[in-house]
Amino acid sequence: MSLHSPQPPSTVHLARLILTLSLSATVSLGIGRFAYALVLPDMRESLGWSYSAAGFMNTVNAAGYLAGALLASRLVRRFGWSAAVRGGMLANLAALALCAITGDFILLSAARLVGGFAAAAAFVAGGALAAELAQSRPERASFLLSLFYAGPGLGILTSGLVAPFVLQGFGPGSWWIVWWMLTALSTLLAVPLLLMPIQSKAGLHADTAAAFSIWPIAVYLFGYLLFGAGYIAYMTFMIAYVRDLGGGATAQAAFWSLIGLAGFATPWVWRSTLALDRGGLATAIILAVNAIGAALPILGHSTTMLAVSAAVFGVSFFAVAGSTTAFVRLNYPPPAWPAAIAAMTIAFGIGQTLGPFVVGAITDATGSLGYALNVSAATLLLGAIASVMQRKLRKVS
């Protein structure tokens, strides 16, 4: 089964292909990127890390992600779509396994660096392929494209159901068991993608340089950079926040899994918004909702408030990336998609690389995670303001 056939594929067939492609994001982001927040407290205590050392692991992962985004288009042109998506998946599996077999700080840093690089390569290639598939059914394109960006939700959900209970059951120092279990889970999730034939019309033109300039979308890229910087406090420290409030394994698993479950609703909640062909308006709307979700824990610590926060943040968090790819699809011809999506990913990578430094400095200076969450929500809101200023481009076929 290939990504293109003589007859226009059915919506169900396209949805199945895009959902299979989304497994790359499930493993590389949902598990490889975000599950670190679940094991960070136990790793820090067991390995004797400072908070700066613990934060460095996320910074180096973000730096790898940035490097992967910078080189993604070149990798696609040199090795093709299949190698970019599958290679990124395999490299992420190797990085997860390395996290399970060593406590050495340098080797763990290398694993996080490689995992970030591979995640970006797979995400850019997978996102461009998903956009091409969705274009086969223009009337359903926004809904189909959003299916790809619901992928990380599955990774967050499954890791949230695994990590807290493993740590509780095996006790302090069991972080490496969590990494092994996540590696095994990721391997199972990778099988359908590794077996799926990947052929793309866009891939046939991979050596064709399409005109692309960042200046017409500079304000939009800045908004996406702010999203990268703003989300990091929430996704890195909210589990610690829940723990500080007295939440045990069940509370942590419920909170994290709710973020992942909310991601599954993304295609239905945002399909009309993602279809808006009005510059950065769709991204601005979703980012504003994301900012509200990030701000809710500051307003109250009740179980209900935390649950609503996780749901609102989760349903909008995954849709932001989908809105940027929809923006690319609506404003650029297909040959320019890899470069444009890579530019988006680079902006995001810069933001999430800078974010941990800012969050760490604020937390160290104030001694309160609440201030860092305040800054996180404000940064997301600024991203929404920047995005709404982006005008629609004149698409050239």
Tab-separated table of C-alpha atoms in Angstrom:
chain	number	residue	atom	x	y	z
A	1	MET	CA	0.000	0.000	0.000
A	2	SER	CA	1.514	3.336	-1.031
A	3	LEU	CA	0.657	6.901	-0.280
A	4	HIS	CA	-0.627	7.470	-3.816
A	5	SER	CA	-2.774	5.413	-6.165
A	6	PRO	CA	-4.335	6.040	-9.618
A	7	GLN	CA	-7.756	6.592	-8.042
A	8	PRO	CA	-8.336	9.259	-5.386
A	9	PRO	CA	-8.078	7.464	-2.031
A	10	SER	CA	-11.055	7.381	0.306
A	11	THR	CA	-11.156	9.514	3.424
A	12	VAL	CA	-11.031	6.385	5.597
A	13	HIS	CA	-7.957	5.131	3.749
A	14	LEU	CA	-6.233	8.503	4.095
A	15	ALA	CA	-7.100	8.690	7.775
A	16	ARG	CA	-5.564	5.259	8.336
A	17	LEU	CA	-2.344	6.263	6.566
A	18	ILE	CA	-2.051	9.554	8.443
A	19	LEU	CA	-2.726	7.875	11.779
A	20	THR	CA	0.036	5.393	10.969
A	21	LEU	CA	2.371	8.274	10.154
A	22	SER	CA	1.403	9.911	13.440
A	23	LEU	CA	3.047	7.036	15.318
A	24	SER	CA	6.368	8.740	14.586
A	25	ALA	CA	5.173	11.710	16.640
A	26	THR	CA	3.737	9.360	19.270
A	27	VAL	CA	7.149	7.831	19.925
A	28	SER	CA	9.445	10.788	19.282
A	29	LEU	CA	7.418	13.473	21.079
A	30	GLY	CA	4.719	11.877	23.201
A	31	ILE	CA	7.151	9.399	24.760
A	32	GLY	CA	10.706	10.383	23.813
A	33	ARG	CA	10.271	14.078	24.579
A	34	PHE	CA	7.588	14.425	27.212
A	35	ALA	CA	7.869	11.244	29.333
A	36	TYR	CA	11.062	12.676	30.833
A	37	ALA	CA	8.890	14.870	33.059
A	38	LEU	CA	7.457	11.723	34.659
A	39	VAL	CA	10.824	10.193	35.596
A	40	LEU	CA	12.739	13.418	36.236
A	41	PRO	CA	12.069	13.579	40.009
A	42	ASP	CA	13.257	10.006	40.601
A	43	MET	CA	16.277	10.406	38.324
A	44	ARG	CA	17.296	13.634	40.035
A	45	GLU	CA	17.044	12.124	43.513
A	46	SER	CA	18.626	8.763	42.625
A	47	LEU	CA	21.496	10.167	40.555
A	48	GLY	CA	22.201	13.132	42.799
A	49	TRP	CA	21.488	15.789	40.183
A	50	SER	CA	20.946	19.438	40.895
A	51	TYR	CA	17.884	21.135	39.430
A	52	SER	CA	20.167	22.719	36.839
A	53	ALA	CA	21.459	19.307	35.775
A	54	ALA	CA	17.932	17.952	35.549
A	55	GLY	CA	16.886	20.937	33.455
A	56	PHE	CA	19.934	20.538	31.223
A	57	MET	CA	18.571	17.187	30.020
A	58	ASN	CA	15.569	18.964	28.548
A	59	THR	CA	17.726	21.758	27.189
A	60	VAL	CA	20.038	19.360	25.358
A	61	ASN	CA	17.017	17.497	23.986
A	62	ALA	CA	15.626	20.794	22.711
A	63	ALA	CA	19.016	21.657	21.191
A	64	GLY	CA	18.998	18.335	19.348
A	65	TYR	CA	15.475	19.082	18.162
A	66	LEU	CA	16.618	22.449	16.849
A	67	ALA	CA	19.559	20.878	15.008
A	68	GLY	CA	17.262	18.257	13.494
A	69	ALA	CA	14.867	20.933	12.304
A	70	LEU	CA	17.727	22.877	10.705
A	71	LEU	CA	18.872	19.806	8.766
A	72	ALA	CA	15.513	18.122	8.119
A	73	SER	CA	14.953	19.427	4.584
A	74	ARG	CA	18.504	18.496	3.616
A	75	LEU	CA	18.047	14.998	5.019
A	76	VAL	CA	14.826	14.569	3.037
A	77	ARG	CA	16.510	15.693	-0.177
A	78	ARG	CA	19.504	13.429	0.366
A	79	PHE	CA	17.891	10.265	1.742
A	80	GLY	CA	14.179	10.566	0.912
A	81	TRP	CA	10.971	10.625	2.929
A	82	SER	CA	11.065	6.997	4.003
A	83	ALA	CA	14.547	7.233	5.511
A	84	ALA	CA	13.724	10.494	7.308
A	85	VAL	CA	10.581	9.132	8.965
A	86	ARG	CA	11.787	5.591	9.643
A	87	GLY	CA	15.325	6.647	10.511
A	88	GLY	CA	13.993	9.169	13.010
A	89	MET	CA	11.818	6.483	14.575
A	90	LEU	CA	14.693	3.977	14.902
A	91	ALA	CA	17.058	6.586	16.324
A	92	ASN	CA	14.448	7.483	18.940
A	93	LEU	CA	14.137	3.835	19.953
A	94	ALA	CA	17.915	3.656	20.383
A	95	ALA	CA	17.904	6.847	22.465
A	96	LEU	CA	15.162	5.496	24.736
A	97	ALA	CA	17.083	2.250	25.239
A	98	LEU	CA	20.258	4.154	26.129
A	99	CYS	CA	18.334	6.049	28.818
A	100	ALA	CA	17.464	2.671	30.351
A	101	ILE	CA	20.949	1.158	30.478
A	102	THR	CA	23.072	3.948	31.922
A	103	GLY	CA	23.096	6.480	34.705
A	104	ASP	CA	26.114	8.299	33.301
A	105	PHE	CA	25.309	11.968	32.873
A	106	ILE	CA	27.240	12.358	29.613
A	107	LEU	CA	25.697	9.286	28.000
A	108	LEU	CA	22.217	10.305	29.110
A	109	SER	CA	22.818	13.772	27.671
A	110	ALA	CA	23.906	12.174	24.389
A	111	ALA	CA	20.766	10.045	24.355
A	112	ARG	CA	18.562	13.083	24.878
A	113	LEU	CA	20.456	14.989	22.176
A	114	VAL	CA	20.062	12.183	19.622
A	115	GLY	CA	16.434	11.718	20.573
A	116	GLY	CA	15.709	15.398	19.973
A	117	PHE	CA	17.478	15.422	16.608
A	118	ALA	CA	15.663	12.309	15.423
A	119	ALA	CA	12.310	13.618	16.635
A	120	ALA	CA	12.602	16.783	14.550
A	121	ALA	CA	13.645	14.900	11.400
A	122	ALA	CA	10.725	12.489	11.713
A	123	PHE	CA	8.287	15.259	12.618
A	124	VAL	CA	9.146	17.508	9.684
A	125	ALA	CA	9.062	14.652	7.160
A	126	GLY	CA	5.939	13.116	8.682
A	127	GLY	CA	4.140	16.449	8.827
A	128	ALA	CA	4.888	17.225	5.176
A	129	LEU	CA	3.709	13.768	4.123
A	130	ALA	CA	0.539	14.147	6.174
A	131	ALA	CA	-0.110	17.525	4.516
A	132	GLU	CA	0.330	15.955	1.084
A	133	LEU	CA	-2.033	13.122	1.938
A	134	ALA	CA	-4.630	15.506	3.337
A	135	GLN	CA	-4.474	17.563	0.138
A	136	SER	CA	-5.867	14.546	-1.748
A	137	ARG	CA	-9.214	15.372	-0.177
A	138	PRO	CA	-9.316	19.189	0.019
A	139	GLU	CA	-12.790	19.249	1.532
A	140	ARG	CA	-11.546	17.141	4.473
A	141	ALA	CA	-7.934	18.303	4.499
A	142	SER	CA	-8.017	20.196	7.811
A	143	PHE	CA	-9.576	17.270	9.666
A	144	LEU	CA	-7.224	14.722	8.093
A	145	LEU	CA	-4.137	16.819	8.803
A	146	SER	CA	-5.102	17.261	12.443
A	147	LEU	CA	-5.039	13.473	12.874
A	148	PHE	CA	-1.258	13.535	12.534
A	149	TYR	CA	-0.909	16.029	15.374
A	150	ALA	CA	-3.088	13.962	17.681
A	151	GLY	CA	-0.292	11.354	17.628
A	152	PRO	CA	1.696	12.689	20.603
A	153	GLY	CA	-1.430	12.371	22.720
A	154	LEU	CA	-1.189	8.587	22.522
A	155	GLY	CA	2.400	8.713	23.754
A	156	ILE	CA	1.504	10.995	26.643
A	157	LEU	CA	-1.486	8.846	27.574
A	158	THR	CA	0.397	5.549	27.567
A	159	SER	CA	3.459	6.893	29.384
A	160	GLY	CA	1.157	8.499	31.947
A	161	LEU	CA	-0.487	5.150	32.599
A	162	VAL	CA	2.880	3.404	32.963
A	163	ALA	CA	5.490	5.606	34.642
A	164	PRO	CA	3.821	6.747	37.903
A	165	PHE	CA	2.709	3.228	38.848
A	166	VAL	CA	6.066	1.641	37.982
A	167	LEU	CA	7.824	4.216	40.141
A	168	GLN	CA	5.361	3.609	42.953
A	169	GLY	CA	5.533	-0.184	42.651
A	170	PHE	CA	9.315	-0.576	42.385
A	171	GLY	CA	10.193	2.312	44.654
A	172	PRO	CA	12.976	4.916	44.551
A	173	GLY	CA	15.646	4.325	41.920
A	174	SER	CA	13.329	2.514	39.500
A	175	TRP	CA	13.554	5.189	36.800
A	176	TRP	CA	15.551	2.841	34.550
A	177	ILE	CA	12.736	0.269	34.638
A	178	VAL	CA	10.374	2.969	33.371
A	179	TRP	CA	12.701	3.703	30.465
A	180	TRP	CA	12.856	0.004	29.572
A	181	MET	CA	9.085	-0.297	29.609
A	182	LEU	CA	8.731	2.835	27.484
A	183	THR	CA	11.312	1.459	25.038
A	184	ALA	CA	9.351	-1.790	24.705
A	185	LEU	CA	6.080	0.109	24.269
A	186	SER	CA	7.631	2.396	21.651
A	187	THR	CA	8.978	-0.598	19.729
A	188	LEU	CA	5.479	-2.050	19.473
A	189	LEU	CA	4.083	1.288	18.329
A	190	ALA	CA	6.829	1.603	15.706
A	191	VAL	CA	6.017	-1.648	13.916
A	192	PRO	CA	3.033	-0.416	11.809
A	193	LEU	CA	4.996	2.616	10.599
A	194	LEU	CA	8.119	0.611	9.801
A	195	LEU	CA	6.039	-1.834	7.738
A	196	MET	CA	4.062	0.811	5.829
A	197	PRO	CA	5.369	1.614	2.308
A	198	ILE	CA	6.117	5.327	2.032
A	199	GLN	CA	6.077	6.799	-1.455
A	200	SER	CA	5.433	10.441	-2.154
A	201	LYS	CA	4.990	12.610	-5.210
A	202	ALA	CA	6.716	15.367	-3.280
A	203	GLY	CA	9.641	13.063	-2.764
A	204	LEU	CA	10.132	12.833	-6.530
A	205	HIS	CA	10.809	16.553	-6.518
A	206	ALA	CA	12.995	16.560	-3.427
A	207	ASP	CA	15.898	18.036	-5.355
A	208	THR	CA	13.815	20.912	-6.701
A	209	ALA	CA	14.439	24.101	-4.771
A	210	ALA	CA	11.170	25.882	-4.087
A	211	ALA	CA	11.159	29.592	-3.398
A	212	PHE	CA	10.794	30.224	0.301
A	213	SER	CA	11.565	33.236	2.468
A	214	ILE	CA	11.046	33.642	6.188
A	215	TRP	CA	10.467	37.396	6.051
A	216	PRO	CA	6.816	37.349	4.925
A	217	ILE	CA	6.009	35.127	7.904
A	218	ALA	CA	8.510	36.518	10.442
A	219	VAL	CA	5.819	37.611	12.903
A	220	TYR	CA	4.149	34.201	12.626
A	221	LEU	CA	7.448	32.420	13.272
A	222	PHE	CA	7.987	34.646	16.303
A	223	GLY	CA	4.588	33.634	17.644
A	224	TYR	CA	5.478	29.960	17.212
A	225	LEU	CA	8.826	30.590	18.919
A	226	LEU	CA	6.924	32.027	21.890
A	227	PHE	CA	4.774	28.907	21.952
A	228	GLY	CA	7.924	26.768	22.116
A	229	ALA	CA	9.238	28.854	25.004
A	230	GLY	CA	5.895	29.077	26.810
A	231	TYR	CA	4.714	25.489	26.874
A	232	ILE	CA	7.945	24.139	28.388
A	233	ALA	CA	7.234	25.075	32.019
A	234	TYR	CA	3.844	23.388	31.974
A	235	MET	CA	4.934	20.163	30.287
A	236	THR	CA	8.137	19.866	32.308
A	237	PHE	CA	7.065	20.872	35.805
A	238	MET	CA	3.332	20.239	36.177
A	239	ILE	CA	3.898	16.685	37.452
A	240	ALA	CA	6.226	18.100	40.108
A	241	TYR	CA	3.567	20.722	40.813
A	242	VAL	CA	0.937	17.996	41.315
A	243	ARG	CA	3.351	16.116	43.599
A	244	ASP	CA	3.997	19.232	45.656
A	245	LEU	CA	0.250	19.558	46.148
A	246	GLY	CA	0.173	16.036	47.594
A	247	GLY	CA	-0.828	14.101	44.490
A	248	GLY	CA	0.323	10.475	44.463
A	249	ALA	CA	0.807	8.076	41.556
A	250	THR	CA	-2.900	7.945	40.728
A	251	ALA	CA	-3.233	11.728	40.657
A	252	GLN	CA	-0.108	12.102	38.529
A	253	ALA	CA	-1.232	9.401	36.092
A	254	ALA	CA	-4.709	10.904	35.833
A	255	PHE	CA	-3.383	14.402	35.208
A	256	TRP	CA	-0.841	13.333	32.566
A	257	SER	CA	-3.224	10.910	30.866
A	258	LEU	CA	-5.911	13.577	30.687
A	259	ILE	CA	-3.542	15.766	28.677
A	260	GLY	CA	-3.016	12.866	26.284
A	261	LEU	CA	-6.711	11.982	26.073
A	262	ALA	CA	-7.567	15.592	25.296
A	263	GLY	CA	-5.233	15.372	22.311
A	264	PHE	CA	-7.494	12.749	20.733
A	265	ALA	CA	-10.297	15.306	20.579
A	266	THR	CA	-8.130	17.734	18.611
A	267	PRO	CA	-9.325	16.738	15.094
A	268	TRP	CA	-12.975	17.275	15.996
A	269	VAL	CA	-12.659	20.307	18.250
A	270	TRP	CA	-10.488	22.344	15.899
A	271	ARG	CA	-11.375	21.186	12.383
A	272	SER	CA	-13.380	24.336	11.595
A	273	THR	CA	-10.722	26.578	13.106
A	274	LEU	CA	-7.930	24.857	11.176
A	275	ALA	CA	-9.846	25.446	7.946
A	276	LEU	CA	-9.696	29.228	8.424
A	277	ASP	CA	-7.727	30.610	5.494
A	278	ARG	CA	-6.960	33.935	7.173
A	279	GLY	CA	-3.272	34.084	7.909
A	280	GLY	CA	-2.401	33.387	11.520
A	281	LEU	CA	-5.928	33.635	12.944
A	282	ALA	CA	-6.352	29.889	13.553
A	283	THR	CA	-3.037	29.647	15.374
A	284	ALA	CA	-3.854	32.727	17.442
A	285	ILE	CA	-7.190	31.301	18.594
A	286	ILE	CA	-5.679	27.962	19.593
A	287	LEU	CA	-2.706	29.594	21.334
A	288	ALA	CA	-5.041	31.809	23.358
A	289	VAL	CA	-6.920	28.735	24.583
A	290	ASN	CA	-3.577	27.074	25.371
A	291	ALA	CA	-2.609	30.098	27.482
A	292	ILE	CA	-5.869	29.807	29.432
A	293	GLY	CA	-5.171	26.129	30.125
A	294	ALA	CA	-1.676	26.944	31.369
A	295	ALA	CA	-2.979	29.709	33.641
A	296	LEU	CA	-5.749	27.748	35.379
A	297	PRO	CA	-3.528	26.056	38.032
A	298	ILE	CA	-2.521	29.520	39.200
A	299	LEU	CA	-6.172	30.363	39.894
A	300	GLY	CA	-6.876	27.296	42.046
A	301	HIS	CA	-5.420	24.006	43.238
A	302	SER	CA	-8.575	21.926	43.421
A	303	THR	CA	-8.779	18.580	41.633
A	304	THR	CA	-11.430	20.006	39.318
A	305	MET	CA	-9.311	23.008	38.396
A	306	LEU	CA	-6.270	20.829	37.662
A	307	ALA	CA	-8.383	18.460	35.564
A	308	VAL	CA	-9.875	21.303	33.530
A	309	SER	CA	-6.392	22.753	33.075
A	310	ALA	CA	-5.024	19.449	31.743
A	311	ALA	CA	-7.965	19.026	29.354
A	312	VAL	CA	-7.883	22.589	28.015
A	313	PHE	CA	-4.106	22.609	27.680
A	314	GLY	CA	-4.026	19.175	26.031
A	315	VAL	CA	-6.749	19.790	23.457
A	316	SER	CA	-5.084	23.023	22.339
A	317	PHE	CA	-1.423	22.062	22.772
A	318	PHE	CA	-1.469	19.442	20.027
A	319	ALA	CA	-3.527	21.634	17.727
A	320	VAL	CA	-0.974	24.476	17.632
A	321	ALA	CA	1.493	22.429	15.578
A	322	GLY	CA	-1.373	21.300	13.356
A	323	SER	CA	-2.353	24.915	12.742
A	324	THR	CA	1.151	25.788	11.554
A	325	THR	CA	1.139	22.941	9.027
A	326	ALA	CA	-2.338	23.980	7.902
A	327	PHE	CA	-0.958	27.506	7.451
A	328	VAL	CA	1.842	26.113	5.282
A	329	ARG	CA	-0.578	24.011	3.232
A	330	LEU	CA	-2.860	26.985	2.606
A	331	ASN	CA	-0.102	29.496	1.796
A	332	TYR	CA	2.633	27.578	-0.048
A	333	PRO	CA	2.838	25.184	-3.020
A	334	PRO	CA	3.728	21.538	-2.190
A	335	PRO	CA	7.422	21.779	-3.209
A	336	ALA	CA	7.908	24.447	-0.535
A	337	TRP	CA	6.229	22.490	2.249
A	338	PRO	CA	9.337	20.742	3.639
A	339	ALA	CA	11.274	24.027	3.884
A	340	ALA	CA	8.308	25.903	5.355
A	341	ILE	CA	7.520	23.207	7.932
A	342	ALA	CA	11.222	23.039	8.790
A	343	ALA	CA	11.206	26.820	9.373
A	344	MET	CA	8.267	26.409	11.752
A	345	THR	CA	10.044	23.597	13.563
A	346	ILE	CA	13.234	25.666	13.849
A	347	ALA	CA	11.316	28.560	15.413
A	348	PHE	CA	9.692	26.163	17.851
A	349	GLY	CA	13.066	24.556	18.582
A	350	ILE	CA	14.664	27.900	19.406
A	351	GLY	CA	11.814	28.715	21.752
A	352	GLN	CA	11.915	25.436	23.638
A	353	THR	CA	15.709	25.642	23.894
A	354	LEU	CA	15.542	29.089	25.502
A	355	GLY	CA	12.502	28.304	27.629
A	356	PRO	CA	14.188	26.094	30.271
A	357	PHE	CA	16.810	28.756	30.994
A	358	VAL	CA	14.156	31.378	31.647
A	359	VAL	CA	11.956	29.065	33.687
A	360	GLY	CA	14.918	27.833	35.741
A	361	ALA	CA	16.132	31.354	36.436
A	362	ILE	CA	12.674	32.493	37.558
A	363	THR	CA	12.192	29.447	39.792
A	364	ASP	CA	15.644	29.818	41.371
A	365	ALA	CA	15.155	33.537	41.926
A	366	THR	CA	11.664	33.327	43.418
A	367	GLY	CA	11.703	29.853	44.944
A	368	SER	CA	8.218	29.289	43.541
A	369	LEU	CA	7.105	27.292	40.530
A	370	GLY	CA	3.918	29.349	40.431
A	371	TYR	CA	5.778	32.386	39.078
A	372	ALA	CA	7.279	30.268	36.302
A	373	LEU	CA	3.794	29.041	35.345
A	374	ASN	CA	2.607	32.645	35.274
A	375	VAL	CA	5.382	33.535	32.831
A	376	SER	CA	4.569	30.445	30.785
A	377	ALA	CA	0.924	31.450	30.364
A	378	ALA	CA	1.866	35.056	29.559
A	379	THR	CA	4.356	33.898	26.913
A	380	LEU	CA	1.697	31.751	25.254
A	381	LEU	CA	-0.670	34.719	25.193
A	382	LEU	CA	2.008	36.893	23.567
A	383	GLY	CA	2.436	34.145	20.973
A	384	ALA	CA	-1.274	34.388	20.197
A	385	ILE	CA	-1.013	38.161	19.773
A	386	ALA	CA	1.952	37.796	17.413
A	387	SER	CA	0.191	35.092	15.383
A	388	VAL	CA	-2.978	37.096	14.826
A	389	MET	CA	-0.866	39.802	13.147
A	390	GLN	CA	0.150	37.397	10.350
A	391	ARG	CA	-1.639	38.109	7.087
A	392	LYS	CA	-2.537	35.562	4.458
A	393	LEU	CA	0.070	35.064	1.754
A	394	ARG	CA	-0.547	34.876	-1.942
A	395	LYS	CA	-0.112	31.199	-2.710
A	396	VAL	CA	1.816	30.446	-5.896
A	397	SER	CA	1.405	26.971	-7.390
